[in-house]
Tab-separated table of C-alpha atoms in Angstrom:
chain	number	residue	atom	x	y	z
A	1	MET	CA	-31.914	10.425	-9.737
A	2	GLN	CA	-29.097	12.794	-9.115
A	3	ASN	CA	-28.538	11.498	-5.529
A	4	ARG	CA	-28.313	7.939	-6.892
A	5	LEU	CA	-25.555	9.211	-9.315
A	6	GLN	CA	-23.679	10.966	-6.712
A	7	SER	CA	-23.728	7.995	-4.288
A	8	GLY	CA	-22.799	5.714	-7.192
A	9	GLY	CA	-19.722	7.809	-8.082
A	10	ARG	CA	-18.704	8.130	-4.436
A	11	LEU	CA	-18.896	4.354	-3.997
A	12	GLY	CA	-16.813	3.843	-7.203
A	13	ARG	CA	-14.267	6.246	-5.845
A	14	GLN	CA	-14.027	4.373	-2.530
A	15	ALA	CA	-13.959	1.182	-4.328
A	16	LEU	CA	-10.906	2.318	-6.231
A	17	LEU	CA	-9.314	4.028	-3.191
A	18	PHE	CA	-9.105	0.735	-1.208
A	19	PRO	CA	-7.049	-1.261	-3.779
A	20	LEU	CA	-4.862	1.713	-4.342
A	21	CYS	CA	-3.938	2.141	-0.666
A	22	LEU	CA	-3.371	-1.684	-0.473
A	23	VAL	CA	-1.053	-1.553	-3.382
A	24	LEU	CA	0.814	1.416	-1.893
A	25	TYR	CA	1.134	-0.386	1.392
A	26	GLU	CA	2.399	-3.508	-0.102
A	27	PHE	CA	5.010	-1.576	-2.212
A	28	SER	CA	6.214	0.322	0.734
A	29	THR	CA	6.616	-2.960	2.712
A	30	TYR	CA	8.533	-4.663	0.076
A	31	ILE	CA	10.763	-1.681	-0.663
A	32	GLY	CA	11.574	-1.254	3.072
A	33	ASN	CA	12.322	-4.897	3.264
A	34	ASP	CA	14.669	-4.785	0.348
A	35	MET	CA	16.300	-1.634	1.796
A	36	ILE	CA	16.970	-3.294	5.170
A	37	GLN	CA	18.076	-6.722	3.885
A	38	PRO	CA	21.722	-5.751	2.917
A	39	GLY	CA	22.211	-4.149	6.285
A	40	MET	CA	21.063	-7.276	8.048
A	41	LEU	CA	24.121	-9.216	6.944
A	42	ALA	CA	26.307	-6.681	8.919
A	43	VAL	CA	24.088	-7.102	11.959
A	44	VAL	CA	24.222	-10.817	11.952
A	45	GLU	CA	27.906	-10.846	11.551
A	46	GLN	CA	28.226	-8.944	14.953
A	47	TYR	CA	26.470	-11.714	16.832
């Protein structure tokens, strides 16, 4: 019984870790895009 509870707790932790990592990845991608976008206007003007 104790093994079953520990594996269930671990599965729950892994099940929460994946969406959390996905959200952090998406957030960093969008923030990086928003940070580079104003600079791209200057780059495009040069060409």
